[in-house]
Amino acid sequence: MSNDIRVRYAPSPTGHLHIGNARTALFNYLFARNKGGKFIIRIEDTDQKRNIEGGEQSQLAYLKWLGIDWDESIDKDGGYGPYRQSERNHIYEEYYHELLERGLAYKCYCTEEELEAEREAQIARKEMPRYSGKCRNLTDEDRKKLEAQGREPSVRFKVPPGKTYTFKDMVKDEVSFESDGIGDFVIVKKDGIPTYNFAVAVDDHLMEISHVLRGDDHISNTPKQLMVYEAFGWEPPVFGHMTLIVNESRRKLSKRDESIIQFIEQYAELGYLPEALFNFIAMLGWSPEGEEEIFSKEEFIDIFDASRLSKSPALFDKHKLAWMNNQYMKKLDLDKVVELSLPHLQKAGYVSEQPDEEEMQRARKLVALYQEQMSYGAEIVELSKQFFQDEIQYDGDAAAVLEEEQVPDVLQAFYDQISALEPFEAAGIKQAMKNVQKATGHKGKKLFMPIRVAVTGATRGPELPNAIELLGKEKVKNRLERLIR
């Protein structure tokens, strides 16, 4: 193996880009870029039954959307291809035949039913389930008999007995496994397709992968891969197993957990910013020095240090994500915020599919009104719904405000002021409120809160004169009239 830094992200096209896989890709990317190394994407597509149409393209498209680029893959040949496992069967065949010839692997003729029965018997005896080695020492005659029955063999790796496999993990420090706890494992299935642990070891060696950064759920695979490396006399890569991502209940993030949006595609569709999501994911299980939390991609590349990967589970805090995306939204050019928001306003029926110039100007003003508050594009629909409703409901805190004794006087005085107001613009509306203060003697919250609640239905929101201008004179008068009556 060369001394060059070469890392890989190896997705299976069995689904769309998940937040956990995106983190694996991102940390490998940052590690490679920080060290001046190469970042490779290899497609592990041998499980043909689970592969979904468009899964490969989706993975690559949303990595690009996040801002992650690569040096080698199916679209960039760096001389180590093919980069799809399904196109490398001829390579694996050469290596597993070598193991068979050297007696380091053997053909196993056990059926699924026999293996399941063996497993259930071990569990009943309170033993750790593992393959018994039943086919380990078959004679040629035994094999011929089994083949005559029409049995197709798999190929199993002979696990060396009584051996300890120890490796220095980049995150967990020293990790050890006893070989006696690992049964002879399948390296080639009955259909001739290699299994993950065999194919990945061969691929990582031939592609000269120097470091393997992956999730903690892969750590039990590592001793099996080390055995394959040892069998061929290869130097293994440096392993690093990142801690799991957990939800707010401190449970492992599950794809079935509907309390958290889990796929990058969904964030893109909701109008999140890729730079913000990149920033948030980079902080899931890694921390920089100091208290700063907002960094550009270039800054992350410059400061990334794998020794600062956390040993504790990474908490997926959706409130933190909303806050972080809001920090980026506030600094964004208004045109870009409008671009993120417009499809959602159109989907809600608030803006037509082919808006004219006047409608676009109103939409632009609406988005500008809420840019400071917005965490993502789709949020504009909920924030701005009062602008598109004929009637609004006054609940909770809003209803309580309208019960205050000064409210009738304030609303009547404000109604009188705006009825004669022309043009109906923010500056004039602001002056009308000052006139109400003089006329009624009420000021501060006693003045502004009843007006806000009456016309918007909420106790909080954007700059009130701007919101009232955008609502329009007739709508504001109608809402005030209902309450005054």
Coordinates of C-alpha atoms in Angstrom, one line a residue:
M1 CA 0.0 0.0 0.0
S2 CA 1.3 3.5 -0.8
N3 CA 1.6 6.3 1.8
D4 CA -1.0 8.4 -0.1
I5 CA -4.2 9.2 1.7
R6 CA -7.1 7.5 -0.1
V7 CA -10.5 7.2 1.5
R8 CA -13.8 6.0 0.1
Y9 CA -17.6 6.3 0.6
A10 CA -19.3 3.1 -0.7
P11 CA -23.1 3.4 -0.8
S12 CA -25.5 0.7 -1.9
P13 CA -28.1 1.9 -4.4
T14 CA -30.9 0.4 -2.2
G15 CA -32.3 3.8 -1.2
H16 CA -31.8 7.5 -1.2
L17 CA -29.1 9.4 0.6
H18 CA -29.7 9.1 4.3
I19 CA -28.4 11.6 6.9
G20 CA -26.2 8.9 8.4
N21 CA -24.6 8.0 5.1
A22 CA -24.2 11.6 4.2
R23 CA -22.2 12.1 7.4
T24 CA -20.0 9.2 6.5
A25 CA -19.4 10.6 3.0
L26 CA -18.8 14.1 4.5
F27 CA -16.2 13.0 7.1
N28 CA -14.3 11.0 4.5
Y29 CA -14.4 14.0 2.2
L30 CA -13.1 16.4 4.8
F31 CA -10.4 14.0 5.9
A32 CA -9.2 13.5 2.3
R33 CA -9.3 17.2 1.5
N34 CA -7.6 18.2 4.7
K35 CA -4.7 15.8 4.1
G36 CA -4.5 16.5 0.3
G37 CA -5.6 12.9 -0.4
K38 CA -8.1 11.3 -2.7
F39 CA -11.9 10.8 -2.0
I40 CA -13.4 7.8 -3.9
I41 CA -17.0 6.8 -4.4
R42 CA -17.5 3.1 -5.0
I43 CA -21.0 1.7 -5.6
E44 CA -21.7 -1.5 -3.7
D45 CA -24.5 -2.9 -5.8
T46 CA -24.2 -6.6 -5.4
D47 CA -27.5 -7.0 -3.6
Q48 CA -29.5 -6.8 -6.8
K49 CA -32.9 -7.6 -5.2
R50 CA -32.7 -4.6 -2.9
N51 CA -31.3 -2.1 -5.4
I52 CA -33.9 0.6 -6.5
E53 CA -34.2 2.2 -9.8
G54 CA -32.4 5.6 -9.8
G55 CA -30.8 4.8 -6.4
E56 CA -27.2 5.3 -7.7
Q57 CA -28.0 8.6 -9.5
S58 CA -29.9 9.9 -6.4
Q59 CA -26.9 9.2 -4.1
L60 CA -24.5 11.0 -6.4
A61 CA -26.9 13.9 -7.2
Y62 CA -27.5 14.7 -3.5
L63 CA -23.9 14.4 -2.5
K64 CA -23.2 17.1 -5.2
W65 CA -26.1 19.1 -3.9
L66 CA -24.5 19.1 -0.4
G67 CA -21.3 20.4 -1.9
I68 CA -19.3 17.1 -1.8
D69 CA -17.2 16.3 -4.9
W70 CA -15.0 13.3 -5.5
D71 CA -11.8 12.3 -7.3
E72 CA -12.7 8.9 -8.6
S73 CA -16.0 7.0 -9.2
I74 CA -18.1 5.6 -11.9
D75 CA -17.9 9.0 -13.7
K76 CA -14.2 9.6 -13.0
D77 CA -11.9 6.8 -13.7
G78 CA -8.7 7.1 -11.6
G79 CA -7.2 3.9 -12.8
Y80 CA -8.6 1.7 -10.0
G81 CA -12.0 0.8 -11.6
P82 CA -14.4 -0.6 -12.2
Y83 CA -16.1 1.4 -9.4
R84 CA -19.3 -0.7 -9.3
Q85 CA -19.0 -4.0 -7.4
S86 CA -21.3 -5.7 -9.9
E87 CA -18.7 -5.1 -12.6
R88 CA -15.9 -6.7 -10.5
N89 CA -17.0 -10.3 -10.2
H90 CA -14.1 -11.5 -12.3
I91 CA -11.7 -10.0 -9.8
Y92 CA -13.4 -11.5 -6.7
E93 CA -13.5 -14.9 -8.5
E94 CA -9.7 -15.0 -8.8
Y95 CA -9.2 -14.3 -5.1
Y96 CA -11.8 -16.7 -3.6
H97 CA -10.5 -19.5 -5.9
E98 CA -7.0 -18.8 -4.4
L99 CA -8.4 -19.2 -0.9
L100 CA -10.1 -22.5 -1.9
E101 CA -6.9 -23.8 -3.4
R102 CA -4.9 -22.9 -0.3
G103 CA -7.4 -24.5 2.0
L104 CA -8.3 -21.2 3.7
A105 CA -11.9 -21.4 2.4
Y106 CA -14.3 -24.3 1.6
K107 CA -17.6 -25.0 -0.1
C108 CA -20.6 -25.3 2.2
Y109 CA -23.7 -27.2 1.0
C110 CA -26.0 -26.5 4.0
T111 CA -29.5 -25.4 3.1
E112 CA -31.2 -22.3 4.6
E113 CA -33.5 -24.7 6.6
E114 CA -30.5 -26.6 8.0
L115 CA -28.8 -23.4 9.0
E116 CA -31.9 -22.0 10.6
A117 CA -32.5 -25.2 12.6
E118 CA -28.9 -25.1 13.8
R119 CA -29.3 -21.5 14.8
E120 CA -32.5 -22.2 16.8
A121 CA -30.9 -25.1 18.6
Q122 CA -27.9 -22.9 19.6
I123 CA -30.3 -20.2 20.9
A124 CA -32.2 -22.9 22.9
R125 CA -29.0 -23.9 24.5
K126 CA -28.2 -20.2 25.2
E127 CA -25.2 -20.3 23.0
M128 CA -24.1 -17.5 20.7
P129 CA -25.4 -18.4 17.2
R130 CA -22.6 -19.2 14.7
Y131 CA -21.9 -21.7 12.0
S132 CA -20.8 -25.0 13.4
G133 CA -18.3 -25.8 10.7
K134 CA -20.4 -28.8 9.5
C135 CA -19.0 -28.7 5.9
R136 CA -15.5 -27.7 6.9
N137 CA -13.9 -31.1 6.5
L138 CA -16.0 -32.7 3.7
T139 CA -14.2 -35.2 1.5
D140 CA -14.4 -35.1 -2.3
E141 CA -16.8 -38.0 -2.1
D142 CA -19.0 -36.1 0.4
R143 CA -19.1 -33.1 -1.9
K144 CA -20.0 -35.2 -5.0
K145 CA -22.9 -36.8 -3.1
L146 CA -24.3 -33.4 -2.0
E147 CA -23.9 -32.0 -5.5
A148 CA -25.7 -35.1 -6.9
Q149 CA -28.7 -34.0 -4.7
G150 CA -28.7 -30.7 -6.6
R151 CA -27.2 -28.7 -3.8
E152 CA -25.5 -25.4 -4.8
P153 CA -22.6 -24.5 -2.5
S154 CA -21.7 -21.2 -1.0
V155 CA -18.0 -20.5 0.0
R156 CA -17.1 -20.0 3.6
F157 CA -13.9 -18.5 5.0
K158 CA -12.1 -20.7 7.6
V159 CA -11.8 -18.6 10.7
P160 CA -8.5 -19.4 12.5
P161 CA -9.2 -20.8 16.0
G162 CA -8.0 -19.3 19.3
K163 CA -6.8 -16.0 17.8
T164 CA -7.2 -12.4 18.9
Y165 CA -7.7 -9.7 16.3
T166 CA -6.7 -6.3 17.6
F167 CA -6.6 -3.0 15.8
K168 CA -6.1 0.7 16.7
D169 CA -9.3 2.5 15.9
M170 CA -9.1 6.3 15.0
V171 CA -12.1 6.9 17.3
K172 CA -12.3 4.1 19.8
D173 CA -8.6 3.5 20.3
E174 CA -7.7 -0.2 20.8
V175 CA -10.4 -2.8 19.9
S176 CA -10.1 -6.6 20.2
F177 CA -12.1 -9.5 19.0
E178 CA -11.7 -13.2 19.7
S179 CA -11.9 -15.4 16.6
D180 CA -13.6 -18.2 18.6
G181 CA -16.7 -16.0 18.8
I182 CA -16.9 -15.8 15.0
G183 CA -18.1 -18.7 13.0
D184 CA -16.8 -19.5 9.5
F185 CA -18.5 -16.8 7.4
V186 CA -19.8 -16.9 3.9
I187 CA -17.6 -15.0 1.4
V188 CA -19.5 -16.1 -1.8
K189 CA -23.2 -16.8 -1.9
K190 CA -24.8 -19.7 -3.7
D191 CA -25.5 -17.5 -6.7
G192 CA -21.8 -16.7 -7.1
I193 CA -22.1 -13.2 -5.7
P194 CA -19.4 -12.2 -3.1
T195 CA -20.6 -11.1 0.3
Y196 CA -19.9 -7.6 1.7
N197 CA -17.0 -8.5 4.0
F198 CA -15.1 -10.3 1.3
A199 CA -15.7 -7.9 -1.6
V200 CA -15.0 -4.8 0.5
A201 CA -11.7 -6.2 1.8
V202 CA -10.6 -7.0 -1.8
D203 CA -11.8 -3.7 -3.1
D204 CA -10.1 -1.6 -0.4
H205 CA -6.8 -3.4 -0.9
L206 CA -6.8 -3.1 -4.7
M207 CA -8.0 0.5 -4.6
E208 CA -5.2 1.2 -2.1
I209 CA -7.6 2.6 0.5
S210 CA -5.5 4.0 3.4
H211 CA -8.2 4.8 5.9
V212 CA -11.7 3.5 6.4
L213 CA -14.0 5.9 8.2
R214 CA -17.5 4.5 8.8
G215 CA -20.3 4.1 11.2
D216 CA -20.1 2.2 14.5
D217 CA -22.5 -0.4 13.2
H218 CA -19.7 -1.7 11.0
I219 CA -17.3 -2.5 13.8
S220 CA -18.3 -6.2 14.0
N221 CA -17.4 -6.5 10.3
T222 CA -13.8 -5.4 10.9
P223 CA -12.3 -8.7 12.3
K224 CA -13.7 -10.6 9.3
Q225 CA -12.1 -8.1 7.0
L226 CA -8.8 -8.3 8.9
M227 CA -8.9 -12.1 8.5
V228 CA -9.2 -11.6 4.7
Y229 CA -6.3 -9.2 4.7
E230 CA -4.2 -11.6 6.8
A231 CA -5.0 -14.5 4.5
F232 CA -3.6 -12.7 1.5
G233 CA -0.7 -11.1 3.4
W234 CA -2.0 -7.6 2.8
E235 CA -1.6 -4.5 5.0
P236 CA -5.0 -3.4 6.3
P237 CA -6.1 0.2 6.2
V238 CA -6.5 2.3 9.3
F239 CA -10.1 1.9 10.7
G240 CA -12.2 4.6 12.4
H241 CA -15.7 3.8 13.6
M242 CA -17.9 6.9 14.2
T243 CA -20.4 6.8 17.0
L244 CA -24.1 6.4 16.1
I245 CA -26.5 9.3 15.6
V246 CA -29.3 9.3 18.1
N247 CA -32.6 11.1 18.3
E248 CA -33.8 13.3 21.2
S249 CA -34.9 10.2 23.1
R250 CA -31.2 9.0 22.9
R251 CA -32.3 6.1 20.6
K252 CA -30.4 5.1 17.5
L253 CA -31.7 7.1 14.5
S254 CA -34.0 4.7 12.7
K255 CA -35.4 5.1 9.2
R256 CA -38.8 4.4 10.7
D257 CA -38.5 7.4 13.1
E258 CA -40.9 9.8 11.6
S259 CA -40.1 12.6 14.1
I260 CA -37.0 13.4 12.2
I261 CA -36.6 14.1 8.4
Q262 CA -33.9 11.6 7.5
F263 CA -33.2 11.9 3.7
I264 CA -31.1 14.6 2.1
E265 CA -33.6 14.8 -0.8
Q266 CA -36.4 15.8 1.6
Y267 CA -34.3 18.7 2.9
A268 CA -33.6 19.9 -0.6
E269 CA -37.4 19.7 -1.5
L270 CA -38.3 21.6 1.7
G271 CA -36.0 24.5 0.7
Y272 CA -33.1 23.9 3.2
L273 CA -29.8 25.4 2.2
P274 CA -27.1 22.8 1.3
E275 CA -24.4 24.9 3.0
A276 CA -26.4 24.9 6.3
L277 CA -27.0 21.2 6.1
F278 CA -23.3 20.6 5.3
N279 CA -22.4 22.6 8.4
F280 CA -25.0 20.8 10.6
I281 CA -23.9 17.3 9.5
A282 CA -20.2 18.1 10.0
M283 CA -21.0 18.8 13.7
L284 CA -22.8 15.5 14.2
G285 CA -20.1 13.6 16.1
W286 CA -17.2 16.0 15.5
S287 CA -16.3 19.3 17.2
P288 CA -13.8 22.1 16.4
E289 CA -11.7 23.9 18.9
G290 CA -13.5 26.9 20.5
E291 CA -17.2 27.8 20.6
E292 CA -17.9 28.8 17.0
E293 CA -20.5 26.6 15.2
I294 CA -20.9 28.3 11.8
F295 CA -18.2 27.4 9.2
S296 CA -17.9 27.4 5.5
K297 CA -16.9 24.2 3.6
E298 CA -13.4 25.7 3.0
E299 CA -13.1 26.4 6.7
F300 CA -14.1 22.9 7.6
I301 CA -11.5 21.5 5.2
D302 CA -8.9 23.6 6.9
I303 CA -9.7 22.7 10.5
F304 CA -10.9 19.1 10.2
D305 CA -9.0 16.9 12.6
A306 CA -10.0 13.2 12.9
S307 CA -8.7 13.1 16.5
R308 CA -11.7 15.3 17.4
L309 CA -14.3 12.8 16.3
S310 CA -16.5 12.2 19.3
K311 CA -16.6 9.0 21.4
S312 CA -20.2 9.7 22.5
P313 CA -23.3 9.3 20.3
A314 CA -24.1 12.3 18.2
L315 CA -27.5 13.9 19.0
F316 CA -29.6 14.9 16.1
D317 CA -31.1 18.1 17.4
K318 CA -33.7 19.3 14.8
H319 CA -34.1 22.6 16.7
K320 CA -30.4 23.2 16.3
L321 CA -30.7 22.4 12.5
A322 CA -33.6 24.9 12.2
W323 CA -31.5 27.6 14.1
M324 CA -28.4 26.9 11.9
N325 CA -30.4 27.0 8.6
N326 CA -32.0 30.3 9.8
Q327 CA -28.5 31.8 10.3
Y328 CA -27.7 31.1 6.7
M329 CA -31.2 32.2 5.5
K330 CA -30.8 35.6 7.1
K331 CA -27.6 36.3 5.2
L332 CA -28.9 35.0 1.9
D333 CA -29.7 37.3 -1.1
L334 CA -33.5 37.9 -1.2
D335 CA -33.7 36.6 -4.8
K336 CA -32.4 33.2 -3.6
V337 CA -34.9 33.1 -0.6
V338 CA -37.7 33.9 -3.1
E339 CA -36.5 31.1 -5.3
L340 CA -36.6 28.6 -2.4
S341 CA -40.0 29.8 -1.2
L342 CA -42.0 30.3 -4.4
P343 CA -42.6 26.6 -5.3
H344 CA -44.2 26.1 -1.8
L345 CA -46.4 29.2 -2.1
Q346 CA -47.5 27.9 -5.5
K347 CA -48.2 24.4 -4.2
A348 CA -50.3 25.9 -1.4
G349 CA -52.3 27.9 -4.0
Y350 CA -51.1 31.2 -2.6
V351 CA -49.3 32.2 -5.8
S352 CA -50.4 31.1 -9.3
E353 CA -48.2 28.8 -11.5
Q354 CA -47.5 31.6 -14.0
P355 CA -47.5 34.8 -11.8
D356 CA -47.6 38.2 -13.5
E357 CA -45.2 41.0 -12.5
E358 CA -47.6 42.4 -9.8
E359 CA -48.2 39.0 -8.2
M360 CA -44.4 38.3 -8.2
Q361 CA -43.8 41.7 -6.5
R362 CA -46.3 40.8 -3.8
A363 CA -44.7 37.4 -3.3
R364 CA -41.3 39.0 -3.1
K365 CA -42.5 41.5 -0.4
L366 CA -44.1 38.6 1.5
V367 CA -40.8 36.6 1.5
A368 CA -38.8 39.7 2.5
L369 CA -41.2 40.2 5.4
Y370 CA -40.3 36.7 6.8
Q371 CA -36.7 36.2 5.8
E372 CA -35.4 36.9 9.3
Q373 CA -37.7 34.3 10.7
M374 CA -37.5 31.5 8.1
S375 CA -35.5 28.4 8.7
Y376 CA -36.3 26.8 5.3
G377 CA -38.3 27.6 2.1
A378 CA -41.4 25.6 2.8
E379 CA -41.9 27.4 6.1
I380 CA -43.2 30.5 4.3
V381 CA -46.6 28.7 3.8
E382 CA -47.3 28.4 7.5
L383 CA -45.8 31.8 8.4
S384 CA -47.8 33.7 5.8
K385 CA -51.1 31.9 5.8
Q386 CA -53.0 34.9 7.4
F387 CA -52.3 36.9 4.2
F388 CA -54.5 34.4 2.2
Q389 CA -57.3 33.7 4.6
D390 CA -60.6 35.6 4.6
E391 CA -61.2 34.8 8.3
I392 CA -58.8 34.0 11.1
Q393 CA -59.2 32.1 14.3
Y394 CA -58.1 33.7 17.6
D395 CA -56.9 31.0 19.9
G396 CA -54.7 30.8 23.1
D397 CA -52.5 33.8 23.7
A398 CA -54.2 35.7 20.8
A399 CA -57.6 35.3 22.3
A400 CA -56.3 36.4 25.8
V401 CA -55.0 39.6 24.3
L402 CA -58.4 40.5 22.8
E403 CA -60.0 40.1 26.2
E404 CA -58.0 43.1 27.6
E405 CA -60.2 46.1 28.6
Q406 CA -58.5 48.7 26.3
V407 CA -58.9 46.6 23.1
P408 CA -62.2 48.0 21.9
D409 CA -61.0 51.6 22.2
V410 CA -57.6 50.8 20.4
L411 CA -59.2 48.9 17.6
Q412 CA -61.9 51.5 16.9
A413 CA -59.4 54.3 16.9
F414 CA -57.1 52.4 14.6
Y415 CA -60.0 51.6 12.3
D416 CA -60.9 55.3 12.1
Q417 CA -57.3 56.2 11.3
I418 CA -56.8 53.7 8.4
S419 CA -60.2 54.2 6.8
A420 CA -59.1 57.5 5.5
L421 CA -55.5 56.5 4.8
E422 CA -54.2 56.9 1.3
P423 CA -51.9 55.6 0.0
F424 CA -52.1 52.5 2.2
E425 CA -48.3 52.1 3.0
A426 CA -46.1 51.2 5.9
A427 CA -45.0 54.8 6.7
G428 CA -48.6 56.0 6.9
I429 CA -49.7 53.0 8.9
K430 CA -46.9 53.7 11.4
Q431 CA -48.1 57.3 11.8
A432 CA -51.7 56.0 12.2
M433 CA -50.6 54.0 15.2
K434 CA -48.9 57.0 16.8
N435 CA -52.2 58.9 16.3
V436 CA -54.0 56.1 18.1
Q437 CA -51.6 56.4 21.0
K438 CA -52.3 60.1 21.3
A439 CA -56.1 59.6 21.0
T440 CA -56.4 56.7 23.5
G441 CA -53.4 57.2 25.8
H442 CA -52.4 53.6 25.4
K443 CA -48.9 52.7 24.3
G444 CA -46.4 49.9 24.0
K445 CA -47.9 46.4 24.2
K446 CA -51.3 47.7 25.2
L447 CA -51.4 49.5 21.9
F448 CA -49.5 47.3 19.4
M449 CA -50.5 43.8 20.6
P450 CA -54.2 44.2 20.1
I451 CA -53.7 45.6 16.6
R452 CA -51.2 42.8 15.7
V453 CA -53.5 40.1 17.0
A454 CA -56.6 41.6 15.4
V455 CA -55.2 41.8 11.9
T456 CA -52.8 38.8 11.9
G457 CA -54.2 36.4 14.5
A458 CA -50.7 36.0 16.1
T459 CA -48.9 37.6 19.0
R460 CA -45.6 37.5 17.1
G461 CA -44.6 38.3 13.6
P462 CA -42.7 40.6 11.2
E463 CA -42.6 44.4 11.3
L464 CA -46.2 45.3 11.9
P465 CA -46.7 48.3 9.5
N466 CA -45.1 46.3 6.7
A467 CA -47.4 43.3 7.4
I468 CA -50.5 45.5 7.5
E469 CA -49.5 47.1 4.2
L470 CA -49.1 43.7 2.5
L471 CA -52.5 42.5 4.0
G472 CA -54.2 45.3 2.2
K473 CA -56.7 47.9 3.3
E474 CA -59.9 46.0 2.7
K475 CA -58.7 42.8 4.5
V476 CA -57.5 44.8 7.5
K477 CA -60.7 46.8 7.7
N478 CA -62.8 43.6 7.5
R479 CA -60.9 41.9 10.3
L480 CA -61.2 45.0 12.5
E481 CA -64.9 45.4 11.8
R482 CA -65.7 41.8 12.8
L483 CA -64.0 42.3 16.2
I484 CA -65.4 45.8 16.8
R485 CA -69.0 44.4 16.2

